[in-house]
mmCIF file of C-alpha atoms and ligand atoms in Angstrom:
data_model
loop_
_atom_site.group_PDB
_atom_site.id
_atom_site.type_symbol
_atom_site.label_atom_id
_atom_site.label_comp_id
_atom_site.label_asym_id
_atom_site.label_seq_id
_atom_site.Cartn_x
_atom_site.Cartn_y
_atom_site.Cartn_z
ATOM 1 C CA MET A 1 -17.435 25.476 -11.258
ATOM 2 C CA GLU A 2 -16.109 28.995 -11.928
ATOM 3 C CA ALA A 3 -17.494 30.089 -8.555
ATOM 4 C CA LEU A 4 -15.514 27.367 -6.775
ATOM 5 C CA PHE A 5 -12.264 28.487 -8.373
ATOM 6 C CA ALA A 6 -12.987 32.181 -7.803
ATOM 7 C CA ARG A 7 -13.739 31.518 -4.130
ATOM 8 C CA THR A 8 -10.576 29.452 -3.681
ATOM 9 C CA GLY A 9 -8.272 31.857 -5.515
ATOM 10 C CA LEU A 10 -7.508 29.349 -8.263
ATOM 11 C CA ALA A 11 -9.462 30.984 -11.095
ATOM 12 C CA ASP A 12 -6.305 31.684 -13.102
ATOM 13 C CA LEU A 13 -5.276 28.028 -12.902
ATOM 14 C CA TYR A 14 -8.752 26.986 -13.990
ATOM 15 C CA GLU A 15 -8.415 29.236 -17.040
ATOM 16 C CA LYS A 16 -5.052 27.697 -17.874
ATOM 17 C CA VAL A 17 -6.380 24.174 -17.491
ATOM 18 C CA VAL A 18 -9.455 24.857 -19.602
ATOM 19 C CA GLN A 19 -7.284 26.438 -22.301
ATOM 20 C CA GLY A 20 -4.938 23.450 -22.205
ATOM 21 C CA GLU A 21 -2.069 25.680 -21.142
ATOM 22 C CA ARG A 22 0.888 24.006 -19.476
ATOM 23 C CA LEU A 23 1.215 24.590 -15.725
ATOM 24 C CA SER A 24 4.463 25.975 -14.341
ATOM 25 C CA TYR A 25 6.683 25.212 -11.364
ATOM 26 C CA ASP A 26 5.016 27.999 -9.381
ATOM 27 C CA ASP A 27 1.591 26.656 -10.300
ATOM 28 C CA GLY A 28 2.682 23.283 -8.947
ATOM 29 C CA LEU A 29 3.731 24.834 -5.654
ATOM 30 C CA ARG A 30 0.371 26.586 -5.343
ATOM 31 C CA LEU A 31 -1.459 23.318 -5.943
ATOM 32 C CA TYR A 32 0.486 21.689 -3.123
ATOM 33 C CA ARG A 33 0.036 24.624 -0.752
ATOM 34 C CA THR A 34 -3.601 25.529 -1.190
ATOM 35 C CA PRO A 35 -5.863 24.052 1.490
ATOM 36 C CA GLU A 36 -8.588 23.717 -1.170
ATOM 37 C CA LEU A 37 -8.213 20.047 -2.058
ATOM 38 C CA THR A 38 -11.673 19.888 -3.611
ATOM 39 C CA ALA A 39 -10.731 22.622 -6.060
ATOM 40 C CA VAL A 40 -7.435 20.885 -6.915
ATOM 41 C CA GLY A 41 -9.364 17.680 -7.544
ATOM 42 C CA ALA A 42 -11.932 19.464 -9.704
ATOM 43 C CA LEU A 43 -9.132 20.962 -11.803
ATOM 44 C CA ALA A 44 -7.541 17.540 -12.238
ATOM 45 C CA ASN A 45 -10.891 16.088 -13.174
ATOM 46 C CA VAL A 46 -11.173 18.546 -16.067
ATOM 47 C CA VAL A 47 -7.961 17.097 -17.512
ATOM 48 C CA ARG A 48 -8.881 13.511 -16.666
ATOM 49 C CA GLU A 49 -12.199 13.734 -18.485
ATOM 50 C CA ARG A 50 -10.700 15.586 -21.439
ATOM 51 C CA MET A 51 -8.096 12.840 -21.896
ATOM 52 C CA ASN A 52 -9.966 9.702 -20.873
ATOM 53 C CA GLY A 53 -13.637 10.561 -20.426
ATOM 54 C CA ASP A 54 -15.161 8.207 -17.867
ATOM 55 C CA ALA A 55 -12.891 5.280 -18.771
ATOM 56 C CA THR A 56 -11.087 3.616 -15.869
ATOM 57 C CA TYR A 57 -8.477 1.097 -16.949
ATOM 58 C CA TYR A 58 -7.449 -2.068 -15.175
ATOM 59 C CA VAL A 59 -5.412 -5.164 -16.007
ATOM 60 C CA ARG A 60 -5.422 -8.718 -14.680
ATOM 61 C CA ASN A 61 -1.901 -9.168 -13.522
ATOM 62 C CA LEU A 62 0.375 -11.265 -11.401
ATOM 63 C CA HIS A 63 3.393 -9.956 -9.511
ATOM 64 C CA ILE A 64 6.552 -12.005 -9.106
ATOM 65 C CA ASN A 65 9.498 -10.772 -7.046
ATOM 66 C CA TYR A 66 12.264 -13.089 -8.188
ATOM 67 C CA THR A 67 14.761 -12.178 -5.456
ATOM 68 C CA ASN A 68 14.747 -10.133 -2.268
ATOM 69 C CA ILE A 69 18.536 -10.019 -2.061
ATOM 70 C CA CYS A 70 19.674 -6.462 -2.605
ATOM 71 C CA ASN A 71 22.846 -4.510 -2.025
ATOM 72 C CA LYS A 72 21.281 -1.052 -2.242
ATOM 73 C CA LEU A 73 20.003 -0.853 1.349
ATOM 74 C CA CYS A 74 17.449 1.897 0.725
ATOM 75 C CA LYS A 75 16.210 3.314 4.018
ATOM 76 C CA PHE A 76 12.586 3.320 2.893
ATOM 77 C CA CYS A 77 12.551 -0.357 1.913
ATOM 78 C CA SER A 78 11.179 -3.166 4.077
ATOM 79 C CA PHE A 79 11.593 -5.828 1.440
ATOM 80 C CA TYR A 80 15.261 -6.502 0.952
ATOM 81 C CA ALA A 81 17.737 -8.909 2.545
ATOM 82 C CA PRO A 82 21.356 -7.813 2.230
ATOM 83 C CA PRO A 83 23.732 -10.244 0.484
ATOM 84 C CA GLY A 84 24.686 -13.021 2.904
ATOM 85 C CA ASP A 85 21.527 -12.657 4.998
ATOM 86 C CA PRO A 86 19.996 -16.116 5.524
ATOM 87 C CA ARG A 87 16.532 -14.711 4.818
ATOM 88 C CA GLY A 88 17.438 -13.912 1.233
ATOM 89 C CA TYR A 89 15.901 -15.920 -1.589
ATOM 90 C CA VAL A 90 16.204 -16.273 -5.346
ATOM 91 C CA LEU A 91 13.447 -17.888 -7.394
ATOM 92 C CA THR A 92 14.764 -20.214 -10.059
ATOM 93 C CA PRO A 93 13.064 -20.273 -13.458
ATOM 94 C CA ASP A 94 11.392 -23.515 -12.328
ATOM 95 C CA ASP A 95 10.131 -21.858 -9.129
ATOM 96 C CA ILE A 96 8.581 -19.111 -11.218
ATOM 97 C CA VAL A 97 6.961 -21.574 -13.586
ATOM 98 C CA ALA A 98 5.574 -23.458 -10.579
ATOM 99 C CA ARG A 99 4.115 -20.242 -9.212
ATOM 100 C CA LEU A 100 2.496 -19.484 -12.543
ATOM 101 C CA ALA A 101 1.052 -22.987 -12.579
ATOM 102 C CA GLU A 102 -0.768 -22.194 -9.315
ATOM 103 C CA HIS A 103 -2.743 -19.648 -11.319
ATOM 104 C CA ARG A 104 -3.360 -21.716 -14.407
ATOM 105 C CA ASP A 105 -7.128 -21.206 -14.121
ATOM 106 C CA HIS A 106 -6.889 -17.437 -13.850
ATOM 107 C CA VAL A 107 -6.852 -14.973 -16.678
ATOM 108 C CA ILE A 108 -3.515 -13.166 -16.548
ATOM 109 C CA ARG A 109 -2.729 -10.539 -19.147
ATOM 110 C CA GLU A 110 0.327 -9.003 -17.517
ATOM 111 C CA ILE A 111 3.107 -10.559 -15.452
ATOM 112 C CA HIS A 112 4.890 -7.923 -13.427
ATOM 113 C CA MET A 113 8.399 -8.890 -12.302
ATOM 114 C CA VAL A 114 10.616 -6.672 -10.165
ATOM 115 C CA ALA A 115 13.112 -7.490 -7.443
ATOM 116 C CA GLY A 116 16.161 -6.452 -5.477
ATOM 117 C CA ILE A 117 19.577 -5.733 -6.948
ATOM 118 C CA ASN A 118 21.318 -9.048 -6.459
ATOM 119 C CA PRO A 119 24.929 -8.795 -7.649
ATOM 120 C CA LYS A 120 25.317 -12.581 -7.781
ATOM 121 C CA LEU A 121 22.779 -13.150 -10.539
ATOM 122 C CA PRO A 122 24.387 -13.736 -13.940
ATOM 123 C CA TYR A 123 23.056 -12.213 -17.132
ATOM 124 C CA GLN A 124 21.753 -15.550 -18.319
ATOM 125 C CA TYR A 125 19.428 -15.738 -15.303
ATOM 126 C CA TYR A 126 17.403 -12.737 -16.488
ATOM 127 C CA LEU A 127 17.044 -14.156 -19.977
ATOM 128 C CA ASP A 128 16.074 -17.536 -18.552
ATOM 129 C CA ILE A 129 13.314 -16.202 -16.312
ATOM 130 C CA LEU A 130 11.837 -14.203 -19.180
ATOM 131 C CA ARG A 131 11.888 -17.204 -21.504
ATOM 132 C CA SER A 132 10.387 -19.457 -18.844
ATOM 133 C CA VAL A 133 7.540 -17.063 -18.148
ATOM 134 C CA ARG A 134 6.862 -16.598 -21.834
ATOM 135 C CA ALA A 135 6.792 -20.346 -22.403
ATOM 136 C CA ALA A 136 4.489 -20.915 -19.422
ATOM 137 C CA ARG A 137 2.048 -18.059 -20.180
ATOM 138 C CA PRO A 138 2.546 -17.034 -23.809
ATOM 139 C CA GLU A 139 -0.689 -15.034 -23.824
ATOM 140 C CA ALA A 140 0.477 -12.716 -21.025
ATOM 141 C CA GLN A 141 2.739 -9.722 -21.554
ATOM 142 C CA ILE A 142 5.802 -9.436 -19.355
ATOM 143 C CA LYS A 143 6.362 -6.092 -17.673
ATOM 144 C CA ALA A 144 9.649 -6.353 -15.843
ATOM 145 C CA PHE A 145 12.716 -4.679 -14.372
ATOM 146 C CA THR A 146 12.903 -1.189 -12.937
ATOM 147 C CA MET A 147 15.445 1.230 -14.356
ATOM 148 C CA ILE A 148 17.690 0.237 -11.432
ATOM 149 C CA GLU A 149 17.467 -3.449 -12.289
ATOM 150 C CA LEU A 150 18.130 -2.731 -15.954
ATOM 151 C CA ALA A 151 21.335 -0.906 -15.026
ATOM 152 C CA GLN A 152 22.366 -3.944 -12.966
ATOM 153 C CA ILE A 153 21.480 -6.374 -15.755
ATOM 154 C CA ALA A 154 23.670 -4.415 -18.183
ATOM 155 C CA ARG A 155 26.470 -4.535 -15.608
ATOM 156 C CA ALA A 156 26.078 -8.312 -15.336
ATOM 157 C CA ALA A 157 25.999 -8.620 -19.127
ATOM 158 C CA LYS A 158 29.099 -6.465 -19.600
ATOM 159 C CA LYS A 159 27.348 -5.146 -22.690
ATOM 160 C CA PRO A 160 25.859 -1.780 -23.645
ATOM 161 C CA LEU A 161 22.332 -1.327 -22.314
ATOM 162 C CA GLY A 162 20.950 -0.945 -25.835
ATOM 163 C CA ASP A 163 22.180 -4.440 -26.753
ATOM 164 C CA VAL A 164 20.882 -5.845 -23.482
ATOM 165 C CA LEU A 165 17.429 -4.408 -24.107
ATOM 166 C CA GLU A 166 17.331 -6.103 -27.505
ATOM 167 C CA ASP A 167 18.220 -9.415 -25.835
ATOM 168 C CA LEU A 168 15.549 -8.922 -23.173
ATOM 169 C CA LYS A 169 12.941 -8.064 -25.777
ATOM 170 C CA GLY A 170 13.900 -11.179 -27.699
ATOM 171 C CA ALA A 171 13.420 -13.224 -24.531
ATOM 172 C CA GLY A 172 9.929 -11.843 -23.947
ATOM 173 C CA LEU A 173 10.108 -8.426 -22.289
ATOM 174 C CA ALA A 174 7.110 -6.365 -23.433
ATOM 175 C CA CYS A 175 7.412 -3.214 -21.320
ATOM 176 C CA VAL A 176 9.021 -1.768 -18.213
ATOM 177 C CA PRO A 177 7.399 -0.763 -14.905
ATOM 178 C CA GLY A 178 9.594 2.289 -14.421
ATOM 179 C CA GLY A 179 10.082 2.115 -10.648
ATOM 180 C CA GLY A 180 13.115 3.177 -8.694
ATOM 181 C CA ALA A 181 12.772 6.877 -9.452
ATOM 182 C CA GLU A 182 11.770 7.724 -5.849
ATOM 183 C CA VAL A 183 12.182 11.534 -5.848
ATOM 184 C CA PHE A 184 14.615 13.248 -8.192
ATOM 185 C CA SER A 185 16.539 15.159 -5.568
ATOM 186 C CA ASP A 186 20.240 14.866 -4.804
ATOM 187 C CA ARG A 187 19.448 15.533 -1.158
ATOM 188 C CA VAL A 188 16.924 12.695 -0.890
ATOM 189 C CA HIS A 189 19.163 10.408 -2.926
ATOM 190 C CA GLU A 190 22.040 11.062 -0.564
ATOM 191 C CA GLU A 191 19.948 10.598 2.559
ATOM 192 C CA LEU A 192 17.796 7.626 1.625
ATOM 193 C CA PHE A 193 19.162 5.638 -1.299
ATOM 194 C CA ARG A 194 22.699 6.703 -1.961
ATOM 195 C CA ALA A 195 23.885 3.265 -3.171
ATOM 196 C CA LYS A 196 21.301 3.236 -5.907
ATOM 197 C CA LEU A 197 21.457 4.711 -9.395
ATOM 198 C CA ASP A 198 21.278 8.502 -9.136
ATOM 199 C CA ASN A 199 18.736 10.737 -10.784
ATOM 200 C CA GLU A 200 20.680 11.312 -13.975
ATOM 201 C CA GLY A 201 21.370 7.580 -14.216
ATOM 202 C CA TRP A 202 17.645 6.851 -13.991
ATOM 203 C CA PHE A 203 16.985 9.275 -16.840
ATOM 204 C CA GLN A 204 19.703 7.751 -18.996
ATOM 205 C CA VAL A 205 18.253 4.266 -18.574
ATOM 206 C CA ALA A 206 14.721 5.523 -19.271
ATOM 207 C CA ARG A 207 15.939 7.198 -22.465
ATOM 208 C CA GLU A 208 17.571 3.971 -23.627
ATOM 209 C CA VAL A 209 14.449 1.987 -22.797
ATOM 210 C CA HIS A 210 12.284 4.277 -24.876
ATOM 211 C CA ARG A 211 14.855 4.392 -27.668
ATOM 212 C CA ALA A 212 14.662 0.590 -27.773
ATOM 213 C CA GLY A 213 10.936 0.888 -28.449
ATOM 214 C CA LEU A 214 9.866 -0.253 -24.992
ATOM 215 C CA ARG A 215 7.165 1.714 -23.187
ATOM 216 C CA SER A 216 7.487 2.316 -19.473
ATOM 217 C CA ASN A 217 5.746 3.876 -16.523
ATOM 218 C CA ALA A 218 7.246 6.456 -14.205
ATOM 219 C CA THR A 219 6.785 6.710 -10.459
ATOM 220 C CA MET A 220 7.319 9.015 -7.514
ATOM 221 C CA LEU A 221 7.613 7.788 -3.934
ATOM 222 C CA TYR A 222 6.082 10.391 -1.635
ATOM 223 C CA GLY A 223 5.332 10.729 2.044
ATOM 224 C CA HIS A 224 8.862 10.429 3.512
ATOM 225 C CA ILE A 225 11.390 13.294 3.769
ATOM 226 C CA GLU A 226 10.766 14.962 0.427
ATOM 227 C CA THR A 227 9.725 18.603 0.147
ATOM 228 C CA VAL A 228 6.982 20.099 -1.964
ATOM 229 C CA GLU A 229 9.613 21.813 -4.116
ATOM 230 C CA GLU A 230 11.361 18.496 -4.768
ATOM 231 C CA LYS A 231 8.105 16.869 -5.803
ATOM 232 C CA VAL A 232 7.240 19.611 -8.274
ATOM 233 C CA LYS A 233 10.731 19.410 -9.769
ATOM 234 C CA HIS A 234 10.392 15.634 -10.018
ATOM 235 C CA LEU A 235 7.154 15.929 -11.943
ATOM 236 C CA LEU A 236 8.526 18.587 -14.278
ATOM 237 C CA HIS A 237 11.656 16.516 -14.995
ATOM 238 C CA ILE A 238 9.500 13.560 -15.901
ATOM 239 C CA ARG A 239 7.347 15.814 -18.082
ATOM 240 C CA GLU A 240 10.443 17.056 -19.925
ATOM 241 C CA LEU A 241 11.594 13.524 -20.595
ATOM 242 C CA GLN A 242 8.157 12.594 -21.867
ATOM 243 C CA ASP A 243 8.294 15.563 -24.252
ATOM 244 C CA GLU A 244 11.576 14.180 -25.505
ATOM 245 C CA THR A 245 10.827 10.440 -25.792
ATOM 246 C CA LYS A 246 7.031 10.029 -25.574
ATOM 247 C CA GLY A 247 7.765 6.626 -24.081
ATOM 248 C CA PHE A 248 5.831 6.803 -20.806
ATOM 249 C CA GLN A 249 2.416 5.201 -20.614
ATOM 250 C CA CYS A 250 1.389 5.969 -17.088
ATOM 251 C CA PHE A 251 2.509 7.836 -13.981
ATOM 252 C CA VAL A 252 2.163 6.083 -10.644
ATOM 253 C CA PRO A 253 2.375 8.127 -7.431
ATOM 254 C CA LEU A 254 3.512 5.649 -4.758
ATOM 255 C CA ALA A 255 2.575 6.290 -1.134
ATOM 256 C CA PHE A 256 5.442 5.479 1.226
ATOM 257 C CA ASP A 257 4.625 2.792 3.793
ATOM 258 C CA PRO A 258 6.986 3.322 6.746
ATOM 259 C CA ALA A 259 6.191 0.039 8.519
ATOM 260 C CA ARG A 260 9.371 -1.854 9.405
ATOM 261 C CA THR A 261 11.663 0.469 7.517
ATOM 262 C CA GLU A 262 14.398 2.683 8.927
ATOM 263 C CA LEU A 263 11.880 5.516 8.651
ATOM 264 C CA GLU A 264 9.221 3.942 10.816
ATOM 265 C CA HIS A 265 8.828 7.155 12.805
ATOM 266 C CA ILE A 266 7.268 8.874 9.779
ATOM 267 C CA PRO A 267 3.461 8.757 9.803
ATOM 268 C CA VAL A 268 1.639 6.963 6.996
ATOM 269 C CA THR A 269 0.211 9.136 4.267
ATOM 270 C CA THR A 270 -3.347 10.378 4.682
ATOM 271 C CA GLY A 271 -6.245 10.199 2.263
ATOM 272 C CA GLN A 272 -5.928 13.925 1.714
ATOM 273 C CA GLN A 273 -2.254 13.558 0.738
ATOM 274 C CA ASN A 274 -2.916 10.618 -1.542
ATOM 275 C CA LEU A 275 -5.676 12.405 -3.426
ATOM 276 C CA ARG A 276 -3.612 15.564 -3.755
ATOM 277 C CA GLU A 277 -0.604 13.704 -5.188
ATOM 278 C CA ILE A 278 -2.769 12.055 -7.808
ATOM 279 C CA ALA A 279 -4.503 15.307 -8.722
ATOM 280 C CA ILE A 280 -1.274 17.287 -9.019
ATOM 281 C CA ALA A 281 0.332 14.562 -11.109
ATOM 282 C CA ARG A 282 -2.642 14.728 -13.488
ATOM 283 C CA LEU A 283 -2.365 18.496 -13.727
ATOM 284 C CA LEU A 284 1.394 18.818 -14.201
ATOM 285 C CA LEU A 285 1.919 15.747 -16.384
ATOM 286 C CA ASP A 286 -0.189 16.997 -19.266
ATOM 287 C CA ASN A 287 1.675 14.709 -21.678
ATOM 288 C CA PHE A 288 1.041 11.459 -19.767
ATOM 289 C CA PRO A 289 -1.902 9.479 -21.099
ATOM 290 C CA HIS A 290 -2.670 7.799 -17.767
ATOM 291 C CA ILE A 291 -2.415 8.394 -14.015
ATOM 292 C CA LYS A 292 -2.717 5.389 -11.742
ATOM 293 C CA ALA A 293 -4.347 5.134 -8.323
ATOM 294 C CA PHE A 294 -2.450 2.134 -6.934
ATOM 295 C CA TRP A 295 -5.231 0.806 -4.707
ATOM 296 C CA ILE A 296 -2.977 -1.692 -3.008
ATOM 297 C CA MET A 297 -1.029 1.123 -1.359
ATOM 298 C CA ILE A 298 -3.754 3.726 -0.777
ATOM 299 C CA THR A 299 -6.779 1.458 -0.111
ATOM 300 C CA PRO A 300 -9.588 0.711 -2.545
ATOM 301 C CA GLN A 301 -11.737 3.404 -0.935
ATOM 302 C CA ILE A 302 -9.282 6.226 -1.596
ATOM 303 C CA ALA A 303 -8.517 4.822 -5.045
ATOM 304 C CA GLN A 304 -12.228 4.985 -5.825
ATOM 305 C CA LEU A 305 -12.355 8.652 -4.831
ATOM 306 C CA ALA A 306 -9.200 9.249 -6.857
ATOM 307 C CA LEU A 307 -11.191 8.499 -10.010
ATOM 308 C CA TRP A 308 -12.601 12.021 -9.518
ATOM 309 C CA TYR A 309 -9.200 13.486 -8.647
ATOM 310 C CA GLY A 310 -7.358 12.744 -11.873
ATOM 311 C CA ALA A 311 -6.808 8.975 -11.844
ATOM 312 C CA ASP A 312 -8.009 6.859 -14.756
ATOM 313 C CA ASP A 313 -6.244 3.574 -13.924
ATOM 314 C CA LEU A 314 -6.628 1.254 -10.934
ATOM 315 C CA ASP A 315 -3.847 -1.264 -11.682
ATOM 316 C CA GLY A 316 -4.733 -4.928 -11.276
ATOM 317 C CA THR A 317 -7.855 -6.910 -10.648
ATOM 318 C CA VAL A 318 -6.185 -9.698 -8.706
ATOM 319 C CA SER A 319 -8.568 -10.913 -6.087
ATOM 320 C CA HIS A 320 -6.112 -11.456 -3.270
ATOM 321 C CA TYR A 321 -3.046 -9.350 -2.932
ATOM 322 C CA GLU A 322 -0.434 -9.884 -0.256
ATOM 323 C CA ILE A 323 2.025 -7.252 0.799
ATOM 324 C CA THR A 324 4.757 -8.844 2.828
ATOM 325 C CA HIS A 325 6.749 -6.597 5.058
ATOM 326 C CA ALA A 326 10.224 -7.098 6.440
ATOM 327 C CA LEU A 327 11.018 -10.524 5.112
ATOM 328 C CA GLY A 328 7.771 -12.104 6.182
ATOM 329 C CA THR A 329 7.901 -11.069 9.837
ATOM 330 C CA ALA A 330 4.395 -9.751 9.421
ATOM 331 C CA SER A 331 2.033 -9.129 6.590
ATOM 332 C CA HIS A 332 -1.333 -7.691 5.859
ATOM 333 C CA HIS A 333 -3.750 -8.644 3.154
ATOM 334 C CA GLN A 334 -6.066 -6.670 0.992
ATOM 335 C CA ALA A 335 -8.717 -8.552 -0.883
ATOM 336 C CA LEU A 336 -10.604 -7.181 -3.854
ATOM 337 C CA SER A 337 -12.321 -9.522 -6.248
ATOM 338 C CA HIS A 338 -12.666 -8.751 -9.915
ATOM 339 C CA GLN A 339 -16.356 -8.061 -9.433
ATOM 340 C CA GLU A 340 -15.663 -5.801 -6.460
ATOM 341 C CA LEU A 341 -13.262 -3.804 -8.565
ATOM 342 C CA LEU A 342 -15.785 -3.481 -11.369
ATOM 343 C CA ASP A 343 -18.405 -2.411 -8.820
ATOM 344 C CA LEU A 344 -15.986 0.072 -7.268
ATOM 345 C CA ILE A 345 -15.452 1.734 -10.631
ATOM 346 C CA SER A 346 -19.108 1.659 -11.631
ATOM 347 C CA GLU A 347 -20.322 2.921 -8.264
ATOM 348 C CA ALA A 348 -17.999 5.886 -8.689
ATOM 349 C CA GLY A 349 -19.812 6.711 -11.922
ATOM 350 C CA ARG A 350 -16.934 5.654 -14.152
ATOM 351 C CA VAL A 351 -16.684 2.997 -16.853
ATOM 352 C CA PRO A 352 -14.405 -0.030 -16.307
ATOM 353 C CA VAL A 353 -12.168 -0.780 -19.286
ATOM 354 C CA GLU A 354 -10.006 -3.880 -19.247
ATOM 355 C CA ARG A 355 -6.584 -3.401 -20.818
ATOM 356 C CA ASP A 356 -3.364 -5.295 -21.371
ATOM 357 C CA ALA A 357 0.094 -4.169 -20.234
ATOM 358 C CA LEU A 358 0.373 -1.826 -23.225
ATOM 359 C CA TYR A 359 -3.045 -0.236 -22.727
ATOM 360 C CA ASN A 360 -4.627 -2.089 -25.598
ATOM 361 C CA VAL A 361 -8.295 -2.420 -24.716
ATOM 362 C CA ILE A 362 -9.533 -5.990 -24.284
ATOM 363 C CA PRO A 363 -12.648 -6.592 -26.370
ATOM 364 C CA GLU A 364 -15.688 -6.789 -24.130
ATOM 365 C CA GLN A 365 -16.557 -10.402 -24.902
ATOM 366 C CA LEU A 366 -13.092 -11.549 -23.940
ATOM 367 C CA ALA A 367 -13.249 -9.473 -20.794
ATOM 368 C CA VAL A 368 -16.538 -11.074 -19.726
ATOM 369 C CA GLY A 369 -15.279 -14.607 -20.426
ATOM 370 C CA GLY A 370 -12.144 -13.881 -18.482
ATOM 371 C CA GLN A 371 -14.123 -12.525 -15.595
ATOM 372 C CA GLN A 372 -15.910 -15.835 -15.179
ATOM 373 C CA SER A 373 -12.671 -17.751 -14.962
ATOM 374 C CA ALA A 374 -11.001 -15.289 -12.629
ATOM 375 C CA LYS A 375 -12.648 -16.635 -9.493
ATOM 376 C CA GLY A 376 -10.501 -17.730 -6.609
ATOM 377 C CA SER A 377 -7.575 -16.047 -5.041
ATOM 378 C CA VAL A 378 -4.219 -14.921 -6.314
ATOM 379 C CA SER A 379 -1.579 -14.621 -3.646
ATOM 380 C CA LEU A 380 1.282 -12.287 -4.358
ATOM 381 C CA ARG A 381 4.359 -10.774 -2.880
ATOM 382 C CA VAL A 382 5.255 -7.240 -3.777
ATOM 383 C CA LEU A 383 7.955 -4.761 -2.943
ATOM 384 C CA SER A 384 6.712 -1.884 -0.862
ATOM 385 C CA SER A 385 8.888 0.227 -3.117
ATOM 386 C CA SER A 386 10.309 -1.720 -5.981
ATOM 387 C CA SER A 387 14.030 -1.327 -6.618
HETATM 388 S S1 SF4 B 401 13.911 -0.324 -2.860
HETATM 389 FE FE1 SF4 B 401 14.739 -1.772 -4.391
HETATM 390 S S2 SF4 B 401 16.904 -1.165 -4.590
HETATM 391 FE FE2 SF4 B 401 16.192 -0.257 -2.674
HETATM 392 S S3 SF4 B 401 16.703 -1.771 -1.083
HETATM 393 FE FE3 SF4 B 401 14.582 -2.180 -1.730
HETATM 394 S S4 SF4 B 401 14.762 -3.748 -3.295
HETATM 395 FE FE4 SF4 B 401 16.795 -2.803 -3.051
#
């Protein structure tokens, strides 16, 4: 191992990582710029194994996107319909309950709800959908609302966010997915998502969420117009906030999918890029317990490799996942059964560990019983970049 790092000029970073020393901004830039991806991955693997051993976490989850109507018009988004567009939809609480009923025979431990920023939805709507989901699937935990949605919900409530979070918790909210961060750069914000909450706003909401006792994830959307410097700053900002609140559970690097967005001219991310983002996140975010390889966006094959590049979480085990682009004009499907996911993890030499939305480990017996009843397909819609 030492020889690899000496040969690649990363011996000093290896020493820091082995000593548990925090990596700096300049270290982050070097990790992005070195051509030695294998060495970057090996460094990340040192941290991954120190923190999580061989464990690879997954959860059986169901995604619900309750509305695609959104007034934020982000250039990287293929999901939204602007207000007034006939293609817009809003799921009523009954629609959501009906969708859950389609999956009554499946084990679901987490229900993940995110959507567009629909200014017409009243505060009561958000409470109603939470209560309906909780009543329909009381055993599942509800992970819902990006920081952007939470800001909108507080606006609709005309109440302080802290009070709103208490209401949402009372209605069933268990944790928060943390999306909408994109890249913390004023330049990127101005160019790609200027109508949306700015960087400081995202941090303020995240602070409130954690202060309310809710855990969240954090994300970074990469592969569009961002620079290496902006990505390192993004990661270090998130790390600072985690030092302050300790409220983040997991970091999720999100690969940008340009299909049918205003940025369609940008090439899709490569396997090399995807592995590097995961590895660098693992190395810089030394205070994050988990790093996710979101297989739906980067393919199961790359996600499997990522288990040796810093990732210890593969997201959900749903056996049929649909990503719908541009309001249903086209879609592609990725299928991965529960058993295939378990095999993927095991074949990589890692140990599958079923968890709930809060990273509580599911006892093995329950996990096996659930596996038997998880046959069949689960059809989902998901934002290519949620809120
Ligand atoms: S990314 Fe989210 S906030 Fe932006 S347009 Fe799409 S749905 Fe709206």
